[in-house]
Short mmCIF file of C-alpha atoms in Angstrom, two decimals:
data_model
loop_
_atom_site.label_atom_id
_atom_site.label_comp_id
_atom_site.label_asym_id
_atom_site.label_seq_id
_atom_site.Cartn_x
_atom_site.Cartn_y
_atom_site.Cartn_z
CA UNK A 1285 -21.76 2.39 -50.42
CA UNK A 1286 -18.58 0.69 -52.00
CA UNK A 1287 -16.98 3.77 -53.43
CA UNK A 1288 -17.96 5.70 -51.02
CA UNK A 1289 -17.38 3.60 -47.26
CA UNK A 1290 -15.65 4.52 -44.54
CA UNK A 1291 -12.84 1.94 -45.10
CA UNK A 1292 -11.17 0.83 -47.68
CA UNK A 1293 -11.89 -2.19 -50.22
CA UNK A 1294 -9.79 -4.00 -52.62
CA UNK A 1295 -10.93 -7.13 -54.51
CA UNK A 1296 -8.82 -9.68 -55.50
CA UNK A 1297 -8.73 -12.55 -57.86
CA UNK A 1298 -7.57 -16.09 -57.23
CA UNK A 1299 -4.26 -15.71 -58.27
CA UNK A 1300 -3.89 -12.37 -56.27
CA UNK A 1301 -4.23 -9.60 -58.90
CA UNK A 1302 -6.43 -6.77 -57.87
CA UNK A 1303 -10.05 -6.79 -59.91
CA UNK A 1304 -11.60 -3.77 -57.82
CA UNK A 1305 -10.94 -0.70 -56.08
CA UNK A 1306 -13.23 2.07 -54.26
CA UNK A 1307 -12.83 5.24 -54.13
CA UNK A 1308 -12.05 5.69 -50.49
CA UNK A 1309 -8.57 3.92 -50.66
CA UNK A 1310 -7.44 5.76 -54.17
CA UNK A 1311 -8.36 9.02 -52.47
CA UNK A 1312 -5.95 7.61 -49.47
CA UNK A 1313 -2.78 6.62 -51.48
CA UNK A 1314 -3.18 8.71 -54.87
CA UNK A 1315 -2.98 6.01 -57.42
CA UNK A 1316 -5.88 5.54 -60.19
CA UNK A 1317 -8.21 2.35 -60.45
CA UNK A 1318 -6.15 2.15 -63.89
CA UNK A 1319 -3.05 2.01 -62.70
CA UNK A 1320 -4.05 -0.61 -59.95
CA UNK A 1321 -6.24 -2.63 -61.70
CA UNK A 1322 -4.75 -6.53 -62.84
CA UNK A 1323 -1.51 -6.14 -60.95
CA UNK A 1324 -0.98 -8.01 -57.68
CA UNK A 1325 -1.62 -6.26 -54.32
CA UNK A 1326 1.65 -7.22 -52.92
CA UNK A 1327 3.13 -4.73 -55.21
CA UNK A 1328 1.43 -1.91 -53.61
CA UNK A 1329 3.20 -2.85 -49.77
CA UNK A 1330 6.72 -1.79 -49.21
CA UNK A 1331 9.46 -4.29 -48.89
CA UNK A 1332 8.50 -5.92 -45.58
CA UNK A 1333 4.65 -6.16 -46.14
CA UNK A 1334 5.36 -7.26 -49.07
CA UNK A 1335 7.20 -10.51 -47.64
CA UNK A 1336 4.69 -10.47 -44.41
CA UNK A 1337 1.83 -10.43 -46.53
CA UNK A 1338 3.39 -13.53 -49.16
CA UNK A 1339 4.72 -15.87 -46.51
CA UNK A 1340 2.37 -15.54 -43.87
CA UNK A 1341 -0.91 -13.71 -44.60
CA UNK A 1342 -1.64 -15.66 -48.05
CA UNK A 1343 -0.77 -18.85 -47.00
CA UNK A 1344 -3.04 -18.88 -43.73
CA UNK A 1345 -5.95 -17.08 -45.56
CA UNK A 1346 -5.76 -20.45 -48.07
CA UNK A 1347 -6.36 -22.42 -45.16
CA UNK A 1348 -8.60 -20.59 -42.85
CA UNK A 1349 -10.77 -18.73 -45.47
CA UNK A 1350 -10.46 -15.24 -43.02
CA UNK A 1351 -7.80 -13.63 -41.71
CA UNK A 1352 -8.51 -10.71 -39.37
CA UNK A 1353 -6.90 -7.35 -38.39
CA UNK A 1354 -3.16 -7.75 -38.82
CA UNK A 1355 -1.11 -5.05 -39.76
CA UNK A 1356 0.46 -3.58 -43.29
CA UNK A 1357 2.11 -0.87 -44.66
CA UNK A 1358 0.92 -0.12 -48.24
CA UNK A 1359 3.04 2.71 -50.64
CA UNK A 1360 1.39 5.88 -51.92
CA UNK A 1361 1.62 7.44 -55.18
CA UNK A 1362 4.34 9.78 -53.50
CA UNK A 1363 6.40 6.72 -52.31
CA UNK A 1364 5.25 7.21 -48.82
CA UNK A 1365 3.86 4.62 -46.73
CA UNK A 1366 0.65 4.46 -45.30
CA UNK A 1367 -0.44 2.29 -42.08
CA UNK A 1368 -3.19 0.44 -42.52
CA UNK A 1369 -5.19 -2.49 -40.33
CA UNK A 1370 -6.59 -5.01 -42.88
CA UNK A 1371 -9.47 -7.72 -42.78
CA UNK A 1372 -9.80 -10.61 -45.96
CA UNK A 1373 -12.19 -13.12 -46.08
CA UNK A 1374 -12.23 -15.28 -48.98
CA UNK A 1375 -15.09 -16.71 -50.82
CA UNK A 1376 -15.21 -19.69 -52.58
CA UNK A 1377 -17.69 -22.26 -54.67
CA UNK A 1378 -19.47 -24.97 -53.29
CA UNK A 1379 -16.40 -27.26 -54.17
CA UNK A 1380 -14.52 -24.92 -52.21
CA UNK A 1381 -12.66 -23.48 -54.79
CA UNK A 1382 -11.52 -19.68 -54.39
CA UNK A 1383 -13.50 -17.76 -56.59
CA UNK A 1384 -11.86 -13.98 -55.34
CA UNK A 1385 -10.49 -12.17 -51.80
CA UNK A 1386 -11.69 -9.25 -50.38
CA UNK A 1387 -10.21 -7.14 -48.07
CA UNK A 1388 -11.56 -4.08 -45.79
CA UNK A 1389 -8.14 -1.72 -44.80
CA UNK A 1390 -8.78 1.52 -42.21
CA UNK A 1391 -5.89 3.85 -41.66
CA UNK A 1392 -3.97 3.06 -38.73
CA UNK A 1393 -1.28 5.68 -38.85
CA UNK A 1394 -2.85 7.36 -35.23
CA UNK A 1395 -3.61 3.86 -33.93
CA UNK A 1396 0.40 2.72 -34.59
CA UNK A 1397 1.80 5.86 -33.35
CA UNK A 1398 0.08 5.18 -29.98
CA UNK A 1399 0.84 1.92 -29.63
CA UNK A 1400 4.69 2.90 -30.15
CA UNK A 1401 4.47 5.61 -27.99
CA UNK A 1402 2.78 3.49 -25.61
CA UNK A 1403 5.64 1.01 -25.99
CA UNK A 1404 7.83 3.35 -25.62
CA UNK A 1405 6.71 5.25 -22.26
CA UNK A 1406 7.35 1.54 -20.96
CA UNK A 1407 10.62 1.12 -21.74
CA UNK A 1408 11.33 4.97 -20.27
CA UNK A 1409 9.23 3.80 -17.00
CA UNK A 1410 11.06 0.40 -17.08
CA UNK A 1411 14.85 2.10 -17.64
CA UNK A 1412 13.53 4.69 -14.90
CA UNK A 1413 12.55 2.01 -12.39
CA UNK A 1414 15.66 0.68 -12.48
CA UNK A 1415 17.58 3.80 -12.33
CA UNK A 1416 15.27 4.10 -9.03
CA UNK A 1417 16.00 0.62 -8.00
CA UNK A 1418 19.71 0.89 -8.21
CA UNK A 1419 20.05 4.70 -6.62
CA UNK A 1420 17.45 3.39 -3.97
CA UNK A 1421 20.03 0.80 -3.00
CA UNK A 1422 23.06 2.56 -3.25
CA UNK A 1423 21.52 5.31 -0.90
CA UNK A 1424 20.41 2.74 1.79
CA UNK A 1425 23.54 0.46 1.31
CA UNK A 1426 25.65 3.97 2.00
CA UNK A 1427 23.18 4.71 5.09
CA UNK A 1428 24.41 1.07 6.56
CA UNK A 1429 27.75 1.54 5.93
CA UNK A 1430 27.56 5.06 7.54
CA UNK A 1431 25.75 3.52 10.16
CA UNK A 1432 28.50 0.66 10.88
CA UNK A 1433 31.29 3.35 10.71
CA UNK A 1434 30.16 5.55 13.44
CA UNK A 1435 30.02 3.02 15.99
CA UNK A 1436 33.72 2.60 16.40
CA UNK A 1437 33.84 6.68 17.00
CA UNK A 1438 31.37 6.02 19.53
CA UNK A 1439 32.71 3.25 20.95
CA UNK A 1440 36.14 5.66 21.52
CA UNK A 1441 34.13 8.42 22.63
CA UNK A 1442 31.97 6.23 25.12
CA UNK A 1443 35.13 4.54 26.91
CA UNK A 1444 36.91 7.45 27.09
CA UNK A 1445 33.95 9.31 29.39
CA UNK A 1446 34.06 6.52 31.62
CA UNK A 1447 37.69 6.80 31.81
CA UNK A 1448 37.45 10.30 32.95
CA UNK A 1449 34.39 9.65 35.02
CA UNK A 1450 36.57 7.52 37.44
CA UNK A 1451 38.99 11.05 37.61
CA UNK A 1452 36.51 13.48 38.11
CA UNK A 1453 36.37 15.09 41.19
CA UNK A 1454 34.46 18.06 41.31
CA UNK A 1455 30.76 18.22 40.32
CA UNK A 1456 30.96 20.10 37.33
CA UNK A 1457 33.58 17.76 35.54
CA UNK A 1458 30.82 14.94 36.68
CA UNK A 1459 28.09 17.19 35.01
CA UNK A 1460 30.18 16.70 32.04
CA UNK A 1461 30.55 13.52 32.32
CA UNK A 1462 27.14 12.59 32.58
CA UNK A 1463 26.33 14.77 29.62
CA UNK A 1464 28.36 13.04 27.13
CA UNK A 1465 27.09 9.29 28.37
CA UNK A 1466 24.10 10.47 27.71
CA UNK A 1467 24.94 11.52 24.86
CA UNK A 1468 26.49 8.95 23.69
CA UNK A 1469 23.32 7.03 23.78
CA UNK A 1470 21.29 8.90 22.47
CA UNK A 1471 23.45 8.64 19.59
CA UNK A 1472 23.71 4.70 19.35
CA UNK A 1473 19.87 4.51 19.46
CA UNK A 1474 19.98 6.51 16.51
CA UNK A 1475 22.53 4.60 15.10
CA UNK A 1476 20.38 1.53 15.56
CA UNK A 1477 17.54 2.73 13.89
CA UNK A 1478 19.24 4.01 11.19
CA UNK A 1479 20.61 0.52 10.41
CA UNK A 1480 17.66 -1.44 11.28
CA UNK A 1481 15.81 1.03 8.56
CA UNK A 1482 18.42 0.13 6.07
CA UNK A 1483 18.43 -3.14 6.50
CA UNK A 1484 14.85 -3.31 6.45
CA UNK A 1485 14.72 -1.18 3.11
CA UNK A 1486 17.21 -3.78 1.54
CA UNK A 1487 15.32 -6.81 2.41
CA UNK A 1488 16.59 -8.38 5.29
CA UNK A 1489 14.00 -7.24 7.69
CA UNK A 1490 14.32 -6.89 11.74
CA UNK A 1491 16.75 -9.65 12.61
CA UNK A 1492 15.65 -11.38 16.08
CA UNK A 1493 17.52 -13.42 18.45
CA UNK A 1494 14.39 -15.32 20.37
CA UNK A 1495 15.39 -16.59 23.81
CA UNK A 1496 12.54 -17.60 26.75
CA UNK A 1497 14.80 -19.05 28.69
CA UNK A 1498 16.30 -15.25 29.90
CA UNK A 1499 14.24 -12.68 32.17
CA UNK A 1500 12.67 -9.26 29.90
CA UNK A 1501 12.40 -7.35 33.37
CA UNK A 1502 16.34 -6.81 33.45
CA UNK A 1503 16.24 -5.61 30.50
CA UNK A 1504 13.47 -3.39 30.41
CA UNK A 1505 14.70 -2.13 33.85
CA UNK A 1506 18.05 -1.00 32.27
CA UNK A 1507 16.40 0.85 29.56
CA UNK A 1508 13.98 3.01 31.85
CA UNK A 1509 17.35 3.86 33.85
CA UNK A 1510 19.19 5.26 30.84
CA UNK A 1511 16.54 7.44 29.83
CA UNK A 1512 16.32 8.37 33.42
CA UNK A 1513 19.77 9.53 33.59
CA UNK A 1514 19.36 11.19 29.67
CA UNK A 1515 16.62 13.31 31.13
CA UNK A 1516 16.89 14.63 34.08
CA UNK A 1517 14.40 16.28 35.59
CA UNK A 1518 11.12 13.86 33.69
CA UNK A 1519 9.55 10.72 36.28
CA UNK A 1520 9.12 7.74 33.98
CA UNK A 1521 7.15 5.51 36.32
CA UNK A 1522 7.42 1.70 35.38
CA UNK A 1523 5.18 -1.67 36.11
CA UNK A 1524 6.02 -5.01 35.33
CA UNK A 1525 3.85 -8.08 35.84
CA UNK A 1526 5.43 -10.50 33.93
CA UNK A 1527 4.45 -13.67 35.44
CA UNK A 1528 5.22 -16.07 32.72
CA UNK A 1529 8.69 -16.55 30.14
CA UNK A 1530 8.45 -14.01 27.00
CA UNK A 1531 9.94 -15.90 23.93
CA UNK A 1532 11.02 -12.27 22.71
CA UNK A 1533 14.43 -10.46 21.46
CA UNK A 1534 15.18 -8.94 24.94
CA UNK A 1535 17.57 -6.43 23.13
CA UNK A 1536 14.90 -5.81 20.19
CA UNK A 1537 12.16 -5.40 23.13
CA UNK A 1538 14.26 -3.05 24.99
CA UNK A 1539 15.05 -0.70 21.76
CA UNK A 1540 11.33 -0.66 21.39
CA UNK A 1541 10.59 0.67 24.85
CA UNK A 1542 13.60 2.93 24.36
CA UNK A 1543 11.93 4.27 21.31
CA UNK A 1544 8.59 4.83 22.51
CA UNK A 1545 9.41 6.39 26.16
CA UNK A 1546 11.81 8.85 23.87
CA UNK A 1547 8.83 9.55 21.90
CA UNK A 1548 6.67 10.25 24.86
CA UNK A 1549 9.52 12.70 26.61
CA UNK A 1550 9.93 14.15 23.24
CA UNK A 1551 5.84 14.94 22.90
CA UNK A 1552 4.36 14.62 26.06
CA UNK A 1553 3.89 16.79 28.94
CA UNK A 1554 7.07 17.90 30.73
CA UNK A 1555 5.50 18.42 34.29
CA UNK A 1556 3.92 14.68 34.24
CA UNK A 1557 5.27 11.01 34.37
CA UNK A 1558 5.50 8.79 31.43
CA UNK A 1559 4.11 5.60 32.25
CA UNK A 1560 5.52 2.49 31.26
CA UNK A 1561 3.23 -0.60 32.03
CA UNK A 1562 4.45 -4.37 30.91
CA UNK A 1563 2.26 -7.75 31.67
CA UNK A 1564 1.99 -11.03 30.60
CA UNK A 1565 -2.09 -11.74 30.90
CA UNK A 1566 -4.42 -14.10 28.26
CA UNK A 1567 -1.83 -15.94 26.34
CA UNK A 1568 0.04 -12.19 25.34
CA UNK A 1569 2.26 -10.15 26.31
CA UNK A 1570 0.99 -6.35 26.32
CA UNK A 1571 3.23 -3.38 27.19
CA UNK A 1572 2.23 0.09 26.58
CA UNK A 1573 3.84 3.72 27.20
CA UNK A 1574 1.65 6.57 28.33
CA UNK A 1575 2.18 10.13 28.55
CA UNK A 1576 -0.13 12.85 29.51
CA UNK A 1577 -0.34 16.03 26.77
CA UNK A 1578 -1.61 17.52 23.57
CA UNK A 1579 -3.40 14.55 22.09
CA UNK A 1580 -2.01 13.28 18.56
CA UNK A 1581 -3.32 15.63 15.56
CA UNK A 1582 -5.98 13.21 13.18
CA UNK A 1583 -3.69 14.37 10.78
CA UNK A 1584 -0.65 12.68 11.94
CA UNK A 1585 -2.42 9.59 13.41
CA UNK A 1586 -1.86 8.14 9.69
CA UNK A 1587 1.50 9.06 9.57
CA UNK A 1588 3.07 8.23 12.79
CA UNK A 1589 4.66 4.74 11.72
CA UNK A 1590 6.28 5.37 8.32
CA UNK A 1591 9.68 6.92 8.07
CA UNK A 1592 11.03 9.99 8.70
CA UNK A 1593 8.08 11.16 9.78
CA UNK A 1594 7.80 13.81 12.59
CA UNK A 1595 5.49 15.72 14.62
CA UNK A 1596 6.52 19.19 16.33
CA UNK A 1597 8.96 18.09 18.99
CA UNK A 1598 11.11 19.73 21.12
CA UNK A 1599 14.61 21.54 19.49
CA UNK A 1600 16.36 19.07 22.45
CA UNK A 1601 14.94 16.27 21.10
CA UNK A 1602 15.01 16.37 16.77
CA UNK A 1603 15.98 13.17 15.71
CA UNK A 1604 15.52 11.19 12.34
CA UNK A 1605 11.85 10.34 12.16
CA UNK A 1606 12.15 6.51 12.60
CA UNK A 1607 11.76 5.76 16.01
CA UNK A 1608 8.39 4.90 15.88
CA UNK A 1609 8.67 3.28 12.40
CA UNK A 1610 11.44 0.69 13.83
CA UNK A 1611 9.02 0.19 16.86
CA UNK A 1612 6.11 -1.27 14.66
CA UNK A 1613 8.87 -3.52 12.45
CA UNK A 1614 10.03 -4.65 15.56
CA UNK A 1615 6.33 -5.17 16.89
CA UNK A 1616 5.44 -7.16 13.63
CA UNK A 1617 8.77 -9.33 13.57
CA UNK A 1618 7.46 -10.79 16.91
CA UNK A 1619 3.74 -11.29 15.18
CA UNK A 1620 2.76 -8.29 17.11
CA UNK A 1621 1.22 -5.32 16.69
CA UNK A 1622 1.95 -1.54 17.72
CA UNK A 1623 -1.38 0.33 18.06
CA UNK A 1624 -1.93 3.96 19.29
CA UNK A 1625 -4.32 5.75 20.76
CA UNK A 1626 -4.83 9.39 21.72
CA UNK A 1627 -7.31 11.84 23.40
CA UNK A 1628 -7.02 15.00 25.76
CA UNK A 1629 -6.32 13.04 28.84
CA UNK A 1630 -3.72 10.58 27.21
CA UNK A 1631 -1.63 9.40 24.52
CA UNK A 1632 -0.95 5.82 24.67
CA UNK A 1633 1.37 3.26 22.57
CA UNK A 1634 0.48 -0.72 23.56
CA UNK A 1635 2.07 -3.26 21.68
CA UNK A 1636 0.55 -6.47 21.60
CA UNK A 1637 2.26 -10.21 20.64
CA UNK A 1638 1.39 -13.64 21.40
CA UNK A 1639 3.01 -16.03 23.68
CA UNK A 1640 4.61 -19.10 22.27
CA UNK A 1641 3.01 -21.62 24.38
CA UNK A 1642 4.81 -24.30 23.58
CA UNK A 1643 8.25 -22.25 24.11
CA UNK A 1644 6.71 -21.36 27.82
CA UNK A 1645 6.47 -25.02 28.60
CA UNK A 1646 9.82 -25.94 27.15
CA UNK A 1647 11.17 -23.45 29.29
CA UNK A 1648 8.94 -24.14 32.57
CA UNK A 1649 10.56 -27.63 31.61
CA UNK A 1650 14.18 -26.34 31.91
CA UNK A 1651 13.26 -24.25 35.24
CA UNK A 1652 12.34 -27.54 36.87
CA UNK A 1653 15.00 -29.68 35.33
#
């Protein structure tokens, strides 16, 4: 069972010179028992086991009695090293004195090549990561700056259609007219979204500029009148029972109405209304948009709040995929929620948040006052 074991054994005497061999470990690095036998073990490692194994491995089994699995590199008959993973216990007299060290070695050349490997393929995964990290950035930083730099084209664009709106006189130049303003915001709204999705990506989130003290209804009224005007031709039928202040972003708010009524023209029936419904009822403030049409595929019910994710939609109406997504961020920046549900009779957005009680009695406070 010595000679003949699975592993290899070596037995040493007190003052570290090898007494014993099997068979197992000569058949592993070539030498004879021999040519081993009465010289020390350390001169069978290569240069750095050699050290390993005199100033930290001897030393600790002299204290502890045992030293398990640590690692060594012993030299073959050829000169080539062989990895091995080594046990030694030490036994000793009733006084405690060593009488001889054994040690049990097992090849460990498969076992070190996979941990390197494995050490390896993290480094690769961590350089990669990074790599990611800092293209990732740079892609959304350039979408922001993009973003920014298109607004002062628009801006130009925008001021000079009102200038020529005041000149036009016949009703095809006001046709034209009309057709770039609405234009014009379509393209800020995707403007918006485009830097709200950056910004998000880069860690600043959905800025919001609370205020209770202003009325949502303006606002919400001056949205549903710009996408009247941008599509002619569609009802968008709106109801507002807002009986109590909204500590909201009235802007934010409004871009998420914008977005969901443009998803509702862009996917819902052409020959029905889109129905936008707002109320202030049980300590929240609910507003949904319903449209009448092909209910959402299951498919795409998972789907429709990440990014750049869209449905079939109209040629008209192709846009960047995010309309919805900014809608939810938007929703849960005001602790709300955007839920949707959909069957053949119709497709409904509601988004849900609580009112800030104590902001509606500050401002009931500053009514009075």
């Amino acid at each position: 069972m010595f000679e003949n074991a699975p592993c290899a054994y070596i037995t040493l005497l007190p003052n570290g010179r090898i007494q014993r061999v099997n068979k197992t470990l000569l058949g592993w690095i070539g030498h004879t028992a021999e040519h081993m036998g009465g010289k020390r073990f350390s001169d069978f490692l290569n240069m750095a086991g050699r050290i390993y194994f005199e100033t930290h491995i001897a030393p600790l089994l002299r204290m502890q009695g045992s030293y398990d699995e640590f690692a060594i590199d012993m030299v073959t008959a050829a000169g080539e090293p062989l990895q091995m993973i080594a046990n030694a216990r030490e036994g000793r007299d009733a006084a405690g004195k060593a009488l001889f060290t054994r040690l049990a070695l097992i090849k460990a050349t498969d076992r070190r090549r996979y941990e390197r490997e494995l050490l390896q393929a993290r480094d690769v995964a961590k350089t990669n990561l990074e790599s990611e990290r800092e293209t990732s950035e740079l892609r959304e930083q350039f979408i922001a700056v993009l973003g920014h730099d298109l607004r002062n084209p628009l801006a130009s664009i925008s001021a000079g259609a009102r200038i020529l709106g005041r000149e036009a006189k016949s009703d095809k130049e006001h046709q034209v007219i009309a057709m770039l303003e609405t234009t014009v915001l379509r393209m800020a709204g995707l403007i918006d979204n485009v830097l709200d999705f950056a910004r998000g990506r880069l860690g600043g989130g959905i800025a919001l500029d609370r205020n209770a003290s202003k009325l949502l209804e303006p606002v919400l009224h001056q949205v549903i009148d710009e996408l009247r005007l941008a599509s002619p031709g569609r009802l968008i039928e709106a109801e507002y029972a807002i009986d109590v202040p909204v500590d909201c972003d009235r802007s934010r708010i409004g871009q998420l109405v914008s977005n969901l009524v443009g998803n509702a023209l862009s996917h819902g029936s052409s020959n029905e209304p889109v129905r936008v419904r707002a109320v202030t009822e049980d300590g929240l403030f609910r507003l949904s948009v319903a449209n009448d049409g092909e209910p959402i595929p299951e498919a795409a019910m998972a789907k429709l709040f990440e990014p750049f994710f869209r449905g079939e939609v109209r040629a008209s109406r192709q846009g960047l995929g995010l309309g919805l997504h900014i809608a939810a961020q938007i929703a849960k920046a005001h602790e709300g929620r955007l839920t949707v549900s959909s069957t053949r009779e119709e497709t409904c957005f509601t988004f849900v948040m609580p009112l800030r009680q104590r902001s509606q009695d500050h401002v009931r406070h500053e009514h009075q006052s």
